[in-house]
Amino acid sequence: MTAFPRPHRDDLLIAVAGFLGGLLLWSLGLDTHSDQGFEPRSLALVPLAVMSGAELLRRTMPNTSLALGCLTMLADQFTVGNVATIAMFTDLVYAAVLYGTPAAARRIPAVSMVATAAVTVTALVIYQDAQAILPGLLFAVLTVVPAWTGVCVRTHRDAAEAAQLRAEQTALLAEVDRTQAVTAERARMARELHDLVAGHLSAIAIHSTAALSLDDPRTSREALGVIRENSVDGLAEMRRLIGLLRDSGGDAEPAAAPTLAGVDALLDQSRTNGAASGLECTLDDTREAGLALPAPVELAAYRIIQESLTNALKHASPGRITVALAQDERTLTVRITSPYGDRRGPRAPGSGAGLVGMRERVALLDGQFESGPVTDGGGRKIWQVRVELPVEEGNGKA
């Protein structure tokens, strides 16, 4: 057996207030049509009680309550009538539109208007008098007015719910964007920190290992000099990075991003750091003078060369490291090669983050990245890093 849903608290209050109000009107003898109803007068309390019961279902079962209200309103015409019964019926029409299904919300106003027109025409045909319009107006007040009031309230309610949903979706998208921005910024900071510090720390690790393993005062002194130079440079880079991360004031000077003009300095540092390991560094720059590059492309190329030189310092066997730069109207090509094979002597540990960082930098610019061992023209194995970066934004002459 299916139980009726529990009525809403407000519906219960409306039902009780309607019944008590109707009971008071009945006790005072305030009937709507006392000269037309059947006796006894107490019969008017039956439609009043049924209409009050229908009010209990106005929110949970709006269509059922309206159907019950229509039948009750019809039965009330055979009694002396009660204003409270009529008022509760208009509320049922309003509730059926407001809380009913979308189909009911569309049909009830249309049906009420058709029924009003039918009542008006029928009254005019029967009574042949202009005053016959009054029953039609009364019927419109009881049905059309509450129905269209429900339509207006429901429209505003649906608009408010849609606006709230859009606001929640906007807030959710903003949170997703914020999370993605934070994640991307953390990845960028990790790449910058690795590229800034890895080369200096690798040189320090290699030369400190060499100083500890070789009992030669001259070699130790040279190693300590390289260690001090890389320590100072590393600290300077760290200060610069920390300064960028801090919330600086408006008067702070912006830090300049490194460019390919600093590749010569990178190679000089790599020559110094790699001299003890038998490494030589050369630059083969075939770019046409005066071609400009977008700042992100130039920064990415500089960091890739920096990281490749650091990896060569840590892993390459004695030989020549070559940095080659080429550029046409659409692409900047960076190629770094180093000897590949077993290496004797001290070796700095690697984390594997260098190649990952280079690949991420290239992917952010929609470029192409290749790395791995290849064979040169003489049949020797070398390690090659080859990068192609699009430069459409910087084709013009500087």
PDB file of N, CA, C and O in Angstrom, residues 16 67 76 97 111 126 129 136 157 172 195 206 215-216 260 268 276 294 312 327 330 335-336 339 341 373 391 393-394:
ATOM      1  N   VAL A  16      -4.691  24.254   7.743  1.00  0.00           N
ATOM      2  CA  VAL A  16      -5.308  24.507   9.048  1.00  0.00           C
ATOM      3  C   VAL A  16      -5.910  25.910   9.093  1.00  0.00           C
ATOM      4  O   VAL A  16      -7.049  26.109   9.567  1.00  0.00           O
ATOM      5  N   ALA A  67      -7.003  18.451  -9.121  1.00  0.00           N
ATOM      6  CA  ALA A  67      -8.160  17.657  -9.572  1.00  0.00           C
ATOM      7  C   ALA A  67      -9.174  17.498  -8.448  1.00  0.00           C
ATOM      8  O   ALA A  67     -10.400  17.639  -8.656  1.00  0.00           O
ATOM      9  N   ASP A  76     -19.317  22.240  -4.049  1.00  0.00           N
ATOM     10  CA  ASP A  76     -19.635  23.386  -3.203  1.00  0.00           C
ATOM     11  C   ASP A  76     -20.781  24.215  -3.778  1.00  0.00           C
ATOM     12  O   ASP A  76     -21.436  24.967  -3.028  1.00  0.00           O
ATOM     13  N   VAL A  97       0.518  25.182 -10.896  1.00  0.00           N
ATOM     14  CA  VAL A  97       1.396  25.777 -11.909  1.00  0.00           C
ATOM     15  C   VAL A  97       2.810  25.925 -11.374  1.00  0.00           C
ATOM     16  O   VAL A  97       3.793  25.657 -12.079  1.00  0.00           O
ATOM     17  N   VAL A 111      -5.839  26.067 -20.321  1.00  0.00           N
ATOM     18  CA  VAL A 111      -7.149  25.465 -20.039  1.00  0.00           C
ATOM     19  C   VAL A 111      -8.030  26.443 -19.274  1.00  0.00           C
ATOM     20  O   VAL A 111      -9.249  26.544 -19.526  1.00  0.00           O
ATOM     21  N   ILE A 126     -27.450  31.741 -22.320  1.00  0.00           N
ATOM     22  CA  ILE A 126     -28.566  31.365 -21.444  1.00  0.00           C
ATOM     23  C   ILE A 126     -29.370  32.580 -20.995  1.00  0.00           C
ATOM     24  O   ILE A 126     -30.604  32.603 -21.076  1.00  0.00           O
ATOM     25  N   ASP A 129     -28.139  38.571 -21.582  1.00  0.00           N
ATOM     26  CA  ASP A 129     -27.992  39.834 -20.863  1.00  0.00           C
ATOM     27  C   ASP A 129     -26.497  40.111 -20.686  1.00  0.00           C
ATOM     28  O   ASP A 129     -25.707  39.185 -20.455  1.00  0.00           O
ATOM     29  N   GLY A 136     -18.353  35.061 -15.973  1.00  0.00           N
ATOM     30  CA  GLY A 136     -17.085  34.816 -16.661  1.00  0.00           C
ATOM     31  C   GLY A 136     -15.926  35.531 -15.999  1.00  0.00           C
ATOM     32  O   GLY A 136     -14.826  34.976 -15.848  1.00  0.00           O
ATOM     33  N   ARG A 157      11.567  32.007 -10.604  1.00  0.00           N
ATOM     34  CA  ARG A 157      12.277  30.995  -9.820  1.00  0.00           C
ATOM     35  C   ARG A 157      13.253  30.198 -10.686  1.00  0.00           C
ATOM     36  O   ARG A 157      14.401  29.957 -10.294  1.00  0.00           O
ATOM     37  N   LEU A 172      33.373  26.881 -10.303  1.00  0.00           N
ATOM     38  CA  LEU A 172      34.090  25.614 -10.481  1.00  0.00           C
ATOM     39  C   LEU A 172      35.151  25.741 -11.569  1.00  0.00           C
ATOM     40  O   LEU A 172      36.291  25.281 -11.401  1.00  0.00           O
ATOM     41  N   ASP A 195      67.445  24.201 -14.095  1.00  0.00           N
ATOM     42  CA  ASP A 195      68.374  24.714 -15.092  1.00  0.00           C
ATOM     43  C   ASP A 195      69.385  25.686 -14.493  1.00  0.00           C
ATOM     44  O   ASP A 195      70.539  25.749 -14.931  1.00  0.00           O
ATOM     45  N   ILE A 206      81.734  17.215  -9.406  1.00  0.00           N
ATOM     46  CA  ILE A 206      82.815  16.558 -10.157  1.00  0.00           C
ATOM     47  C   ILE A 206      84.191  17.006  -9.668  1.00  0.00           C
ATOM     48  O   ILE A 206      85.086  16.189  -9.417  1.00  0.00           O
ATOM     49  N   ASP A 215      95.790  13.042  -5.185  1.00  0.00           N
ATOM     50  CA  ASP A 215      96.652  13.654  -4.161  1.00  0.00           C
ATOM     51  C   ASP A 215      97.685  14.549  -4.852  1.00  0.00           C
ATOM     52  O   ASP A 215      98.867  14.265  -4.894  1.00  0.00           O
ATOM     53  N   ASP A 216      97.165  15.650  -5.432  1.00  0.00           N
ATOM     54  CA  ASP A 216      98.018  16.582  -6.161  1.00  0.00           C
ATOM     55  C   ASP A 216      97.620  17.995  -5.750  1.00  0.00           C
ATOM     56  O   ASP A 216      96.500  18.436  -6.055  1.00  0.00           O
ATOM     57  N   LEU A 260      70.217  34.129 -26.268  1.00  0.00           N
ATOM     58  CA  LEU A 260      71.276  33.383 -26.945  1.00  0.00           C
ATOM     59  C   LEU A 260      72.571  34.171 -27.047  1.00  0.00           C
ATOM     60  O   LEU A 260      73.618  33.597 -27.389  1.00  0.00           O
ATOM     61  N   ASP A 268      82.189  29.255 -22.274  1.00  0.00           N
ATOM     62  CA  ASP A 268      83.411  29.539 -21.515  1.00  0.00           C
ATOM     63  C   ASP A 268      83.375  28.853 -20.163  1.00  0.00           C
ATOM     64  O   ASP A 268      84.383  28.281 -19.710  1.00  0.00           O
ATOM     65  N   ALA A 276      89.165  19.509 -16.786  1.00  0.00           N
ATOM     66  CA  ALA A 276      89.742  18.379 -16.052  1.00  0.00           C
ATOM     67  C   ALA A 276      89.236  17.041 -16.578  1.00  0.00           C
ATOM     68  O   ALA A 276      89.890  16.013 -16.381  1.00  0.00           O
ATOM     69  N   PRO A 294      61.324  35.463 -30.798  1.00  0.00           N
ATOM     70  CA  PRO A 294      60.407  35.700 -29.680  1.00  0.00           C
ATOM     71  C   PRO A 294      61.101  35.382 -28.360  1.00  0.00           C
ATOM     72  O   PRO A 294      61.901  34.441 -28.276  1.00  0.00           O
ATOM     73  N   ALA A 312      76.393  16.973 -20.482  1.00  0.00           N
ATOM     74  CA  ALA A 312      77.666  16.544 -21.069  1.00  0.00           C
ATOM     75  C   ALA A 312      78.776  16.571 -20.031  1.00  0.00           C
ATOM     76  O   ALA A 312      79.641  15.679 -19.991  1.00  0.00           O
ATOM     77  N   GLN A 327      68.899  29.009 -38.231  1.00  0.00           N
ATOM     78  CA  GLN A 327      67.573  29.628 -38.222  1.00  0.00           C
ATOM     79  C   GLN A 327      67.151  29.990 -39.634  1.00  0.00           C
ATOM     80  O   GLN A 327      67.957  30.493 -40.432  1.00  0.00           O
ATOM     81  N   ARG A 330      61.071  30.241 -40.392  1.00  0.00           N
ATOM     82  CA  ARG A 330      60.041  29.622 -39.554  1.00  0.00           C
ATOM     83  C   ARG A 330      60.588  28.889 -38.332  1.00  0.00           C
ATOM     84  O   ARG A 330      59.851  28.703 -37.369  1.00  0.00           O
ATOM     85  N   ARG A 335      71.211  22.251 -31.986  1.00  0.00           N
ATOM     86  CA  ARG A 335      71.751  20.889 -31.992  1.00  0.00           C
ATOM     87  C   ARG A 335      72.997  20.859 -31.110  1.00  0.00           C
ATOM     88  O   ARG A 335      73.937  21.627 -31.339  1.00  0.00           O
ATOM     89  N   ILE A 336      72.985  20.015 -30.114  1.00  0.00           N
ATOM     90  CA  ILE A 336      74.124  19.868 -29.201  1.00  0.00           C
ATOM     91  C   ILE A 336      74.580  18.422 -29.253  1.00  0.00           C
ATOM     92  O   ILE A 336      73.778  17.497 -29.045  1.00  0.00           O
ATOM     93  N   PRO A 339      80.574  13.569 -26.940  1.00  0.00           N
ATOM     94  CA  PRO A 339      81.051  12.182 -27.042  1.00  0.00           C
ATOM     95  C   PRO A 339      80.201  11.242 -26.191  1.00  0.00           C
ATOM     96  O   PRO A 339      79.761  11.595 -25.098  1.00  0.00           O
ATOM     97  N   GLY A 341      79.953   7.346 -24.592  1.00  0.00           N
ATOM     98  CA  GLY A 341      80.680   6.130 -24.265  1.00  0.00           C
ATOM     99  C   GLY A 341      81.001   6.093 -22.790  1.00  0.00           C
ATOM    100  O   GLY A 341      80.636   6.982 -22.011  1.00  0.00           O
ATOM    101  N   PRO A 373      71.549   8.623 -28.508  1.00  0.00           N
ATOM    102  CA  PRO A 373      72.808   8.341 -29.199  1.00  0.00           C
ATOM    103  C   PRO A 373      72.597   8.190 -30.701  1.00  0.00           C
ATOM    104  O   PRO A 373      71.626   7.590 -31.147  1.00  0.00           O
ATOM    105  N   VAL A 391      59.454  30.053 -34.962  1.00  0.00           N
ATOM    106  CA  VAL A 391      59.825  31.461 -34.692  1.00  0.00           C
ATOM    107  C   VAL A 391      59.028  32.424 -35.571  1.00  0.00           C
ATOM    108  O   VAL A 391      59.519  33.486 -35.929  1.00  0.00           O
ATOM    109  N   GLU A 393      56.830  34.504 -34.903  1.00  0.00           N
ATOM    110  CA  GLU A 393      56.630  35.819 -34.318  1.00  0.00           C
ATOM    111  C   GLU A 393      57.860  36.728 -34.453  1.00  0.00           C
ATOM    112  O   GLU A 393      57.782  37.914 -34.231  1.00  0.00           O
ATOM    113  N   GLY A 394      59.011  36.143 -34.808  1.00  0.00           N
ATOM    114  CA  GLY A 394      60.225  36.945 -34.826  1.00  0.00           C
ATOM    115  C   GLY A 394      60.969  36.932 -36.128  1.00  0.00           C
ATOM    116  O   GLY A 394      62.196  36.883 -36.156  1.00  0.00           O
TER     117      GLY A 394
END
